[in-house]
CSV table of C-alpha atoms in Angstrom, one decimal:
chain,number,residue,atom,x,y,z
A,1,UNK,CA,-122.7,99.9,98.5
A,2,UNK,CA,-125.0,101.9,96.8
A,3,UNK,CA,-127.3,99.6,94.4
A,4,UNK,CA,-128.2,96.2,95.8
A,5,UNK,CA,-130.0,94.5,92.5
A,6,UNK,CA,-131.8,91.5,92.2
A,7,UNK,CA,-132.1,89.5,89.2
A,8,UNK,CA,-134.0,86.9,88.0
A,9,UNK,CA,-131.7,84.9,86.1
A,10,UNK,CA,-128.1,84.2,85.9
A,11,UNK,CA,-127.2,85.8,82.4
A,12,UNK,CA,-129.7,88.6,83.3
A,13,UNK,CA,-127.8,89.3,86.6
A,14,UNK,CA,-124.4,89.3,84.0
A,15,UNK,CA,-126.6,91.6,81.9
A,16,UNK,CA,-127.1,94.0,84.5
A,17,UNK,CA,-123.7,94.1,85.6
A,18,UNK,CA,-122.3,94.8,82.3
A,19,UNK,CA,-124.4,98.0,81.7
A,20,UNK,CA,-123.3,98.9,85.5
A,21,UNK,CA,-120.0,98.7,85.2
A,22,UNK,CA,-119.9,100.2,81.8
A,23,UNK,CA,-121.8,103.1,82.9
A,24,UNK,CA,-119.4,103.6,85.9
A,25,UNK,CA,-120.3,101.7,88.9
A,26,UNK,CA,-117.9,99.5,90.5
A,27,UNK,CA,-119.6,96.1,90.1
A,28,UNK,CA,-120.0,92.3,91.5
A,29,UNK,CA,-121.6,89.6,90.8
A,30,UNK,CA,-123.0,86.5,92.9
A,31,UNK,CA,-124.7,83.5,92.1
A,32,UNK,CA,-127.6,83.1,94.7
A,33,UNK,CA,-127.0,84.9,98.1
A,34,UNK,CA,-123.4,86.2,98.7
A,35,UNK,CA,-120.9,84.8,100.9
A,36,UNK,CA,-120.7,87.1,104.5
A,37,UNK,CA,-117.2,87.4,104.1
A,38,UNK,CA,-117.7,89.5,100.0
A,39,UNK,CA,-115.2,92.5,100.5
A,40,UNK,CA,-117.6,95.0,99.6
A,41,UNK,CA,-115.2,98.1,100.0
A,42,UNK,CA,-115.0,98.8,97.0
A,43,UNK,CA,-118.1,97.8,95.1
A,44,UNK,CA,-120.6,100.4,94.0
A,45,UNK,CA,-123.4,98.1,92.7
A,46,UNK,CA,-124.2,94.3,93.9
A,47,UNK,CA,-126.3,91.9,92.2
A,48,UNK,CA,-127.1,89.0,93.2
A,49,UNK,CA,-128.7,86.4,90.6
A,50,UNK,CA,-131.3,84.4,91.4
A,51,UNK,CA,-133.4,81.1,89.6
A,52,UNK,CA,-136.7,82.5,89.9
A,53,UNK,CA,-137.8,83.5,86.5
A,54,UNK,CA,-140.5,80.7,86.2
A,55,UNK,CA,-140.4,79.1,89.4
A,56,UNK,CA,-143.7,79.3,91.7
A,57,UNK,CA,-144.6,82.6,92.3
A,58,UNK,CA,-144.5,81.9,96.0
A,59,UNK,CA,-140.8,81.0,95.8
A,60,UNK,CA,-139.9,83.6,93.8
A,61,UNK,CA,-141.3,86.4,96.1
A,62,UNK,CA,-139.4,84.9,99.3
A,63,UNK,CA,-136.2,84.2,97.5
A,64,UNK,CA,-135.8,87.9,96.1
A,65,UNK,CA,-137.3,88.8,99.8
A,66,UNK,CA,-133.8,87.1,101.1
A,67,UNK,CA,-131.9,88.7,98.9
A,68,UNK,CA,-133.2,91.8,99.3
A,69,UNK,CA,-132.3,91.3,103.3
A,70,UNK,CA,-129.3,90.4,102.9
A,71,UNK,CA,-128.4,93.6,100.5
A,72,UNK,CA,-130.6,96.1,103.1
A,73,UNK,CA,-128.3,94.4,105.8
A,74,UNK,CA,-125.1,95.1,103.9
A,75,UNK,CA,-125.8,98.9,103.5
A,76,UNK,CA,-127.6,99.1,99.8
A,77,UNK,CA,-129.0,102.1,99.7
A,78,UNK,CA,-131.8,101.1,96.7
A,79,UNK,CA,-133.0,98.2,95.2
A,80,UNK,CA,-133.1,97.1,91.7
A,81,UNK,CA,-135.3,94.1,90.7
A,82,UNK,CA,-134.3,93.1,87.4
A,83,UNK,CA,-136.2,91.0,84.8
A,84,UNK,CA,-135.9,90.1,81.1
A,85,UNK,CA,-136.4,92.7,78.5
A,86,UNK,CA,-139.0,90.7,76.7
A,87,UNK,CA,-140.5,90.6,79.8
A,88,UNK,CA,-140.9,86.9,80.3
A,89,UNK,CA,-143.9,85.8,83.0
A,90,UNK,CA,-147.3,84.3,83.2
A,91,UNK,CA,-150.6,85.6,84.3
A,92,UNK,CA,-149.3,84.1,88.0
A,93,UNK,CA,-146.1,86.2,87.8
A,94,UNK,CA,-143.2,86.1,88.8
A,95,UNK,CA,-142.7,90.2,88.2
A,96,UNK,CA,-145.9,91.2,89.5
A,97,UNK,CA,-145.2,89.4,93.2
A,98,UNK,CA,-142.3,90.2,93.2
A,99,UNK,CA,-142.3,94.0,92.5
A,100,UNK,CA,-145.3,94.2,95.0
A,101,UNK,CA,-143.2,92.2,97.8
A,102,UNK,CA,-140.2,94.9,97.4
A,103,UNK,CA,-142.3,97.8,97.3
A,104,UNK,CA,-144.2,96.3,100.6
A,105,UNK,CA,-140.3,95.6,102.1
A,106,UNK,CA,-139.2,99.2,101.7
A,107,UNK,CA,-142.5,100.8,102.7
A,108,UNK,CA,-142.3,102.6,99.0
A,109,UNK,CA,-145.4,104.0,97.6
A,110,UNK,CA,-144.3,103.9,93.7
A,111,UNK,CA,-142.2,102.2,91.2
A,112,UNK,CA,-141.9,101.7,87.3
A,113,UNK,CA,-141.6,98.9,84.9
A,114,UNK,CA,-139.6,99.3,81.8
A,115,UNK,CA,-137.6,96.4,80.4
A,116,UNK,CA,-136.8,98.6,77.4
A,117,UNK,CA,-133.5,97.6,75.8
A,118,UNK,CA,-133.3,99.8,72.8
A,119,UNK,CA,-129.7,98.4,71.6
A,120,UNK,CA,-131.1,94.9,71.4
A,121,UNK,CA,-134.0,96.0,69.7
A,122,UNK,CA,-136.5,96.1,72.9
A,123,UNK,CA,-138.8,99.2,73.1
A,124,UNK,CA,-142.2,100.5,74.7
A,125,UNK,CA,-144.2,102.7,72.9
A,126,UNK,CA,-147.7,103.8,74.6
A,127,UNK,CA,-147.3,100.6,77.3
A,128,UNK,CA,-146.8,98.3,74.3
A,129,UNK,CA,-143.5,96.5,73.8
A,130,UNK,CA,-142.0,95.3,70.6
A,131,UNK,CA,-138.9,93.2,70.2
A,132,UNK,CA,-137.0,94.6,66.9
A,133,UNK,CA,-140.0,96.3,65.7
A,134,UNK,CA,-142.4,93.5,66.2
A,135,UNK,CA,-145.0,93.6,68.8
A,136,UNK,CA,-144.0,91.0,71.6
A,137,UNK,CA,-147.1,88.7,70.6
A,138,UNK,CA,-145.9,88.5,66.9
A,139,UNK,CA,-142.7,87.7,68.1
A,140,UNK,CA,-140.7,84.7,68.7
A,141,UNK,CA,-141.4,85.4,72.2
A,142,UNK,CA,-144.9,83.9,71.1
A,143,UNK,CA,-143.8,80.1,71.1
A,144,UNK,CA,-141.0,80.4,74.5
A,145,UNK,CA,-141.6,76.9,75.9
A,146,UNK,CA,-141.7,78.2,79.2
A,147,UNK,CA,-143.1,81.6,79.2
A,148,UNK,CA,-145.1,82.1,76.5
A,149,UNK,CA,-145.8,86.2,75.2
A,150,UNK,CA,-149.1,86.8,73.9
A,151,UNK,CA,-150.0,90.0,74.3
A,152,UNK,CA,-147.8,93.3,73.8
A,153,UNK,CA,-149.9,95.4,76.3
A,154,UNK,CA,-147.5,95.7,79.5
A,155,UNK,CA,-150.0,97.3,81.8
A,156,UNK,CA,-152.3,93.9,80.8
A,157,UNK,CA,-149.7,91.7,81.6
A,158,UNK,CA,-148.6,92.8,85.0
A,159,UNK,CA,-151.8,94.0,85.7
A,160,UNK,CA,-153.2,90.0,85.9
A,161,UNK,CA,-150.2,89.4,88.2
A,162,UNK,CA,-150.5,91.9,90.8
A,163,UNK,CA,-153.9,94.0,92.5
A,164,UNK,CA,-151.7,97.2,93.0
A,165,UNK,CA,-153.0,99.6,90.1
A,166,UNK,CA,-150.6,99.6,87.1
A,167,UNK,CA,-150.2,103.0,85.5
A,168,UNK,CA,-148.2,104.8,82.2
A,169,UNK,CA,-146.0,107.2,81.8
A,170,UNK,CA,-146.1,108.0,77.8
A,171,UNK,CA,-143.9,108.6,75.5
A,172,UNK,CA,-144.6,112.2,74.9
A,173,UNK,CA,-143.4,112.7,78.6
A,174,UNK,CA,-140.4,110.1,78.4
A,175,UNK,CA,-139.5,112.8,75.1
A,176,UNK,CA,-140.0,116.1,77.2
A,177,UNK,CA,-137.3,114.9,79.6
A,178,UNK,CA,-136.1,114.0,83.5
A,179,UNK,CA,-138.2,117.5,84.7
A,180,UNK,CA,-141.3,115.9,82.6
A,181,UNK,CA,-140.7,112.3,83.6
A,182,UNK,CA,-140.7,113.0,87.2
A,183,UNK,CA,-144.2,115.3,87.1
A,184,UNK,CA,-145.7,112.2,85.6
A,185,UNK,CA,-144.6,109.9,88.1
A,186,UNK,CA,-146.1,112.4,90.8
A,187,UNK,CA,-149.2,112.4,88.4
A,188,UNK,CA,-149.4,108.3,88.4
A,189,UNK,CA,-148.8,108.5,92.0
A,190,UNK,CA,-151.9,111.1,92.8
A,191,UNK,CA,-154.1,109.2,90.7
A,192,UNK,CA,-153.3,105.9,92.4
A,193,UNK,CA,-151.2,103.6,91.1
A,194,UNK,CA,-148.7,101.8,92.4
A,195,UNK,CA,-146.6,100.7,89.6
A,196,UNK,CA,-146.3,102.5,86.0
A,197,UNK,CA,-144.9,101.4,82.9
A,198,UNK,CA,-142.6,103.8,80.9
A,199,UNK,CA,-142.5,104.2,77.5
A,200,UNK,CA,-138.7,103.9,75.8
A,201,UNK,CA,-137.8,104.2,72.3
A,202,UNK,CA,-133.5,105.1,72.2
A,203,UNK,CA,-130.7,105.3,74.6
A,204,UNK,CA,-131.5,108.9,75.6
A,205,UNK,CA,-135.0,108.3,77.0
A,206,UNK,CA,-133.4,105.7,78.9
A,207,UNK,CA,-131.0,108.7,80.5
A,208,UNK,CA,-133.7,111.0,81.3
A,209,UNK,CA,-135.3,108.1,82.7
A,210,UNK,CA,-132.5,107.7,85.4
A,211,UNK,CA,-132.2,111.5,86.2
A,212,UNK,CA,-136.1,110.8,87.1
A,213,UNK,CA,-135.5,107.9,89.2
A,214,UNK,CA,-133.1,109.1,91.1
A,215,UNK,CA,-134.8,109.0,94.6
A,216,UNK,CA,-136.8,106.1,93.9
A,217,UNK,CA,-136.0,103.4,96.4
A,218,UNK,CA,-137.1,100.7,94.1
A,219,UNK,CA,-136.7,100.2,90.2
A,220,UNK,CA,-137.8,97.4,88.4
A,221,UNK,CA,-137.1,96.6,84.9
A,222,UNK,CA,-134.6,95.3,82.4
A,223,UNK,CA,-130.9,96.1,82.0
A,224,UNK,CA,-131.7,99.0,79.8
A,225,UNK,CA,-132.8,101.1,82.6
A,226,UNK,CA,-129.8,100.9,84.8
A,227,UNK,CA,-128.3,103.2,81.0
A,228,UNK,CA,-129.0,106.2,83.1
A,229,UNK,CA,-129.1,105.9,86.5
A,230,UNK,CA,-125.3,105.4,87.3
A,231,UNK,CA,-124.4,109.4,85.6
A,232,UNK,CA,-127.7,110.6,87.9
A,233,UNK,CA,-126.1,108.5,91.0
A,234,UNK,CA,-122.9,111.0,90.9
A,235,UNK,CA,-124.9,114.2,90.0
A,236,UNK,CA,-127.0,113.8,92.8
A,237,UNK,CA,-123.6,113.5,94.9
A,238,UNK,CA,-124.6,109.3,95.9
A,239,UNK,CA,-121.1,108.5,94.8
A,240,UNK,CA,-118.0,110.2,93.9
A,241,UNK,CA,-117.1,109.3,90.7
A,242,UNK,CA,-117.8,107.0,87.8
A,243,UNK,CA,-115.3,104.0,87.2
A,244,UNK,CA,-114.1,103.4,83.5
A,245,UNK,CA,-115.5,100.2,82.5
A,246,UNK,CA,-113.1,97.4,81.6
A,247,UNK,CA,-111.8,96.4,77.6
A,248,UNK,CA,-110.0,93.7,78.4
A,249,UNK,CA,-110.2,91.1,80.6
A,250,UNK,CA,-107.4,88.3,81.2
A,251,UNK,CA,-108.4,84.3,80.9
A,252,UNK,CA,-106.9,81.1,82.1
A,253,UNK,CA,-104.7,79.5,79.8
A,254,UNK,CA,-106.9,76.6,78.2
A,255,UNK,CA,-109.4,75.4,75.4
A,256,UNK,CA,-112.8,76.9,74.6
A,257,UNK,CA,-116.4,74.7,74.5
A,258,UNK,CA,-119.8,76.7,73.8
A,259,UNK,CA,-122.6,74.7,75.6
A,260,UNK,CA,-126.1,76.0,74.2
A,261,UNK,CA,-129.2,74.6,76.0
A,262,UNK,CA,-131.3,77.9,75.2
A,263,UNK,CA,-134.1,77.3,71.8
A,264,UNK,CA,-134.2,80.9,70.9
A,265,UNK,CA,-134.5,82.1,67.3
A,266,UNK,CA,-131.5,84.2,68.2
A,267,UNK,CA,-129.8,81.2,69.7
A,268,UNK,CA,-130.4,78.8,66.9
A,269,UNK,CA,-129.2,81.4,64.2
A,270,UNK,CA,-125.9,81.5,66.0
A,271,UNK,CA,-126.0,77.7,66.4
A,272,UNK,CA,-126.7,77.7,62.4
A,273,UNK,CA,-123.4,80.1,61.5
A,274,UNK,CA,-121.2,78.7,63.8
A,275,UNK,CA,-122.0,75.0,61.8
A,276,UNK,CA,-121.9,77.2,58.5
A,277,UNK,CA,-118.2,78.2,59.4
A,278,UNK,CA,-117.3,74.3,60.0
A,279,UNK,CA,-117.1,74.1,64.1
A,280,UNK,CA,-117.6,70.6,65.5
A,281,UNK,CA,-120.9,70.5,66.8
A,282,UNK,CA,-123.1,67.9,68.7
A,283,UNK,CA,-126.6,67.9,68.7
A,284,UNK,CA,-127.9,66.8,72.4
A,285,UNK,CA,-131.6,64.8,72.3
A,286,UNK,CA,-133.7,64.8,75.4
A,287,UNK,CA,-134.9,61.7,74.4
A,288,UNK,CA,-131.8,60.2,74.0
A,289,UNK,CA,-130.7,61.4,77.9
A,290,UNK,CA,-134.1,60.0,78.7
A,291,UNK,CA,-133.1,56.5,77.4
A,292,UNK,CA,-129.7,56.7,79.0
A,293,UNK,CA,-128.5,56.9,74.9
A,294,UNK,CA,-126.6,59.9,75.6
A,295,UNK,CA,-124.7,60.9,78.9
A,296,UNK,CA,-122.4,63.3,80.7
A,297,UNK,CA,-119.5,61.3,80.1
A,298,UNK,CA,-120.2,60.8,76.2
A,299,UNK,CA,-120.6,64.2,75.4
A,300,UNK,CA,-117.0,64.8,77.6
A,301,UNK,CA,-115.2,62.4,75.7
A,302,UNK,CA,-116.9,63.9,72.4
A,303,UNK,CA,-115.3,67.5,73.3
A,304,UNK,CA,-111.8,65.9,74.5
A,305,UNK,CA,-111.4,64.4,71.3
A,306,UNK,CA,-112.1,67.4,68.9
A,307,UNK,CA,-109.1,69.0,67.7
A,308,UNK,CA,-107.4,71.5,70.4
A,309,UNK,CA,-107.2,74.5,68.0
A,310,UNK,CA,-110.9,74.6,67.2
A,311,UNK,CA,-113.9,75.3,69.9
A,312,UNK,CA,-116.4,72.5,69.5
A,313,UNK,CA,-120.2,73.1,70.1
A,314,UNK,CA,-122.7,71.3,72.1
A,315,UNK,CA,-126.0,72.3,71.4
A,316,UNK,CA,-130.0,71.3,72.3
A,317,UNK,CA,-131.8,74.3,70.8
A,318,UNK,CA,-134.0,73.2,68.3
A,319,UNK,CA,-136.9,75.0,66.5
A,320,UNK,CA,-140.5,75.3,68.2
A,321,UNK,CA,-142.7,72.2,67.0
A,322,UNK,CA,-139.6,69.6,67.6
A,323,UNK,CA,-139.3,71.4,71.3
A,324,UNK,CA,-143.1,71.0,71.8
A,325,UNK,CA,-143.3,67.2,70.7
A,326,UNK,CA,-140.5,66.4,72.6
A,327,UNK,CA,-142.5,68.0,75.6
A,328,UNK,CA,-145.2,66.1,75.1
A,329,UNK,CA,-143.6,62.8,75.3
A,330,UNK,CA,-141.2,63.9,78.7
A,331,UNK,CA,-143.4,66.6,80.0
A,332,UNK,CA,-142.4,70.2,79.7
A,333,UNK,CA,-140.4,70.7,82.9
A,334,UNK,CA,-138.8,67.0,82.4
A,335,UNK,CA,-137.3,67.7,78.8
A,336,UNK,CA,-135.7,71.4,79.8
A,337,UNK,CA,-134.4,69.9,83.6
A,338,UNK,CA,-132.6,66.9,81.7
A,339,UNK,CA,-130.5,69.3,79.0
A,340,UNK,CA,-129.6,71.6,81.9
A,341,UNK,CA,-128.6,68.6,84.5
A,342,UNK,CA,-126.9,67.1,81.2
A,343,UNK,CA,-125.0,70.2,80.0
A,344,UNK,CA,-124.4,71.1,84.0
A,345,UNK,CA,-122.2,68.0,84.6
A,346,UNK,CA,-120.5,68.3,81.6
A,347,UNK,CA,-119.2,71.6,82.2
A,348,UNK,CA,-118.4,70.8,86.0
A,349,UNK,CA,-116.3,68.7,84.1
A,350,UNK,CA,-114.5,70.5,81.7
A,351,UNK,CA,-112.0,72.8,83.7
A,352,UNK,CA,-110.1,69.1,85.1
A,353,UNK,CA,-110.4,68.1,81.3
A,354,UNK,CA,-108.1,71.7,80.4
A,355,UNK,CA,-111.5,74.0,79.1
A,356,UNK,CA,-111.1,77.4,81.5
A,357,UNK,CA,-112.7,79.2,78.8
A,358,UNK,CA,-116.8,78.4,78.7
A,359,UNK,CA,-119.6,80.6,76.4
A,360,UNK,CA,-122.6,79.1,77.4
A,361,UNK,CA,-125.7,80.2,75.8
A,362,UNK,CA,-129.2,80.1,77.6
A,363,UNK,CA,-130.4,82.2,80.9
A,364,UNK,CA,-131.6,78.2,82.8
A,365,UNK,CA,-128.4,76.5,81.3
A,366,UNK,CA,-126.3,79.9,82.4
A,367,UNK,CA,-127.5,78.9,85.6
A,368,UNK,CA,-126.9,74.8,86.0
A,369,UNK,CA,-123.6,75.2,84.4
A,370,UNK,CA,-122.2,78.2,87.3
A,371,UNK,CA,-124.0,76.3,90.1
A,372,UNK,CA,-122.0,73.1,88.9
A,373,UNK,CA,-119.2,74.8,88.8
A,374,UNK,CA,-119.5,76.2,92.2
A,375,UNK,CA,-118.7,79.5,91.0
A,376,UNK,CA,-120.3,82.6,93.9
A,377,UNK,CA,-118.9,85.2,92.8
A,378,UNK,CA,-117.8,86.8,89.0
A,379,UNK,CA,-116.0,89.4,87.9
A,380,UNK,CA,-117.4,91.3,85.2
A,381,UNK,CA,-115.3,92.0,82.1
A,382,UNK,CA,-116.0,93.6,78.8
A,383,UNK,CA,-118.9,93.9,76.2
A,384,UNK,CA,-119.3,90.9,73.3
A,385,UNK,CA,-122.2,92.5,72.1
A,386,UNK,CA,-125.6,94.2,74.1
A,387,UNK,CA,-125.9,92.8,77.3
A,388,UNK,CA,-123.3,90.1,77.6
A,389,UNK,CA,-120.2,90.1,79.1
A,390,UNK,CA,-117.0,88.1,79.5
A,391,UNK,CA,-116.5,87.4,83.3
A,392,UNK,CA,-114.3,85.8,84.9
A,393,UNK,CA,-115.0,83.5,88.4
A,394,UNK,CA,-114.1,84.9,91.7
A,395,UNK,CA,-114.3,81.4,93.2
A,396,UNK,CA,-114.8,77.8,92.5
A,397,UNK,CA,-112.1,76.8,89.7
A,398,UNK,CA,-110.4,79.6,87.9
A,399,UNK,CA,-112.5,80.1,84.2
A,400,UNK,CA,-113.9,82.3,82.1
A,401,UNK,CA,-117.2,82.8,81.4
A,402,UNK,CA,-119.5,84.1,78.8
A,403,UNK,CA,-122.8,83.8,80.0
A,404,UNK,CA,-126.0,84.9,77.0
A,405,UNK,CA,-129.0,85.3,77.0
A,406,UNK,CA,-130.8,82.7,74.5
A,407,UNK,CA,-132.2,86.2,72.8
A,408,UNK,CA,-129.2,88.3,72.8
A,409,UNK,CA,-126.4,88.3,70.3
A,410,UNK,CA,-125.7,88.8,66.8
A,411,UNK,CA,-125.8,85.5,64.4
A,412,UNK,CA,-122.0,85.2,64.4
A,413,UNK,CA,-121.5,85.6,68.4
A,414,UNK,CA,-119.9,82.3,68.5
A,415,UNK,CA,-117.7,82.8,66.7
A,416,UNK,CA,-116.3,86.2,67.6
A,417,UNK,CA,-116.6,86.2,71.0
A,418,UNK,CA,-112.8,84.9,71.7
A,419,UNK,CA,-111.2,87.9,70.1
A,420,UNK,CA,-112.1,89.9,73.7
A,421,UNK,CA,-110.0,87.4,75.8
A,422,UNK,CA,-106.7,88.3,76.7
């Protein structure tokens, strides 16, 4: 094993190990630490996905420090620590911690930061990040209920979550190229810092990038970063080859169900076009789990009963101010926790009920719904759209799995995403 990654989230581990494989390496995926016994023979490229997005700051740090033995132990030869692309954190962390505990594990002296994602409209210009042309703090990234973004400048945000001296590398270097790139990380490094965001406007800065990185022990950052490095991987003679990515991928024989716990603008546009082209859909209230109005078992027998030939919805995202008075009356952690435990048992459900065939929308629901399901391992399968995956489980019961990001997608993913099952 080459790459041992860490990931913050379930659907951003999925993330990650779609651009891998599509770029060439051979890659798995595992929900929390991986089972001893994980035939690695064959993989290129691990990453293991983690819940520690918005959990303390404490916990995060020792879980990805776990992970990161484990990977050491099992031969990677670099780490990857992967975050969102919209760069989701508060001024306690979890990135900053976290990046700072992994560079302290492998006794490295330098990283980067970029969580630029140009083909879902992520990029860094001068240390500032804009999501689809917006600056992050005009964005919808502004309200997130959990992480809320309110400033676009990357070197302030980390910058209040770690003391190790964040640093840029420009655009007009990411431009010049790998020989460029690599001078100014030696010039960040002479001057001090520790950590360096890089500036990313297209797919090709995103390559030079990865020809820069090449020796780097550590790389933090968003899927779009891992673009380059698997090409810069072979060239320096790391691995032999690249591995075609997959275009097909076979699924169990069984109905569909889309379970959406995320309250993205992206997710509720998608929500809003899937009821626009007539799919069953059922709102869920956190109120109503609250009162004991609305349970596992109801929202089962609701899906049993919907015609086979159509895929019904079941859906919680709801626009900003509904979210926020709703988190008022339960408390903020309350109303997210009793979707996900709602939406989790239903799905553990589902594959007894005849549903092998799961899109669930949401990086905290992604995560519920797998654990439910006892799923470890996945196998990755091909693209949707940027950044999302089929998969298909490598334990637990035998399903398929698309697992999104509540920001990623185009506004008729629900719909189209069957046409890649085989």
């Amino acid at each position: 094993m080459l790459l041992g990654c860490i990931a913050d989230d379930l659907t951003g581990a999925t993330d990650l190990s779609l651009m891998l494989s599509r770029e060439g390496l051979r890659t798995v995926q595992s929900t929390g630490l991986p089972q001893d016994d994980l035939d690695l023979s064959e993989v290129d490229a691990l990453v293991v996905a983690l819940k520690s997005r918005t959990i303390p700051a404490a916990d995060a740090v020792a879980q990805s420090l776990a992970a990161a033995e484990w990977l050491l132990a099992h031969g990677a030869q670099r780490l990857f620590f992967k975050y969102c692309s919209t760069f989701d954190s508060t001024d306690e962390g979890n990135i900053g911690p976290v990046a700072e505990a992994l560079l302290k594990r492998l006794d490295a002296g330098f990283t980067i930061a970029c969580p630029a994602f140009p083909a879902t409209g992520r990029s860094i210009y001068q240390g500032h990040l804009f999501v689809n042309g917006v600056p992050l703090n005009e964005s919808s990234m502004r309200d997130h209920p959990l992480t809320p973004m309110r400033d676009s400048d990357l070197r302030r945000v980390l910058q209040r979550q770690t003391d190790l001296p964040v640093g840029l590398v420009a655009y007009a270097d990411v431009d010049a190229g790998a020989e460029a790139i690599s001078k100014a990380f030696a010039r960040e490094q002479a001057a001090g810092k520790r950590i360096a965001i890089v500036d990313a406007l297209q797919d090709a800065h995103l390559r030079e990038i990865g020809k820069a990185l090449v020796d780097v022990k550590l790389v933090t950052g968003g899927s779009g970063i891992a673009i380059g490095l698997p090409a810069a991987y072979r060239d320096a003679g790391l691995i032999d080859r690249l591995t075609p990515p997959a275009t097909s991928i076979a699924a169990p024989e069984g109905r569909g169900a889309i379970l959406a716990g995320s309250c993205s603008a992206a997710t509720r546009g998608q929500v809003a076009k899937a009821q626009e082209a007539g799919l069953p859909t059922l709102r869920i209230d956190p109120l109503e789990i609250a009162s004991g109005a609305l349970t596992p078992a109801s929202v089962i027998d609701w899906l049993v009963s919907q015609p086979a030939d159509v895929t019904p919805l079941v859906y919680s995202s709801d626009d900003p101010d509904s979210v926020r008075a709703v988190q008022e009356k339960l408390g903020r952690d309350k109303a997210g926790t009793l979707v996900e435990d709602l939406l989790a048992a239903v799905a553990a459900a589902l594959p007894a009920k005849g549903f092998t065939r799961l899109l669930v929308a949401g990086g905290e629901t992604s995560g519920a719904v797998v654990n439910a399901l006892g799923v470890k391992a996945l196998s990755i399968g091909p693209e949707i759209d940027p950044g999302v995956p089929w998969t298909r489980s490598r334990s637990g019961p035998d399903v398929a799995l698309a697992l999104k990001s509540g920001n990623f997608g185009t506004p008729d993913f629900f719909l189209k995403a069957w046409s890649s099952l085989a």
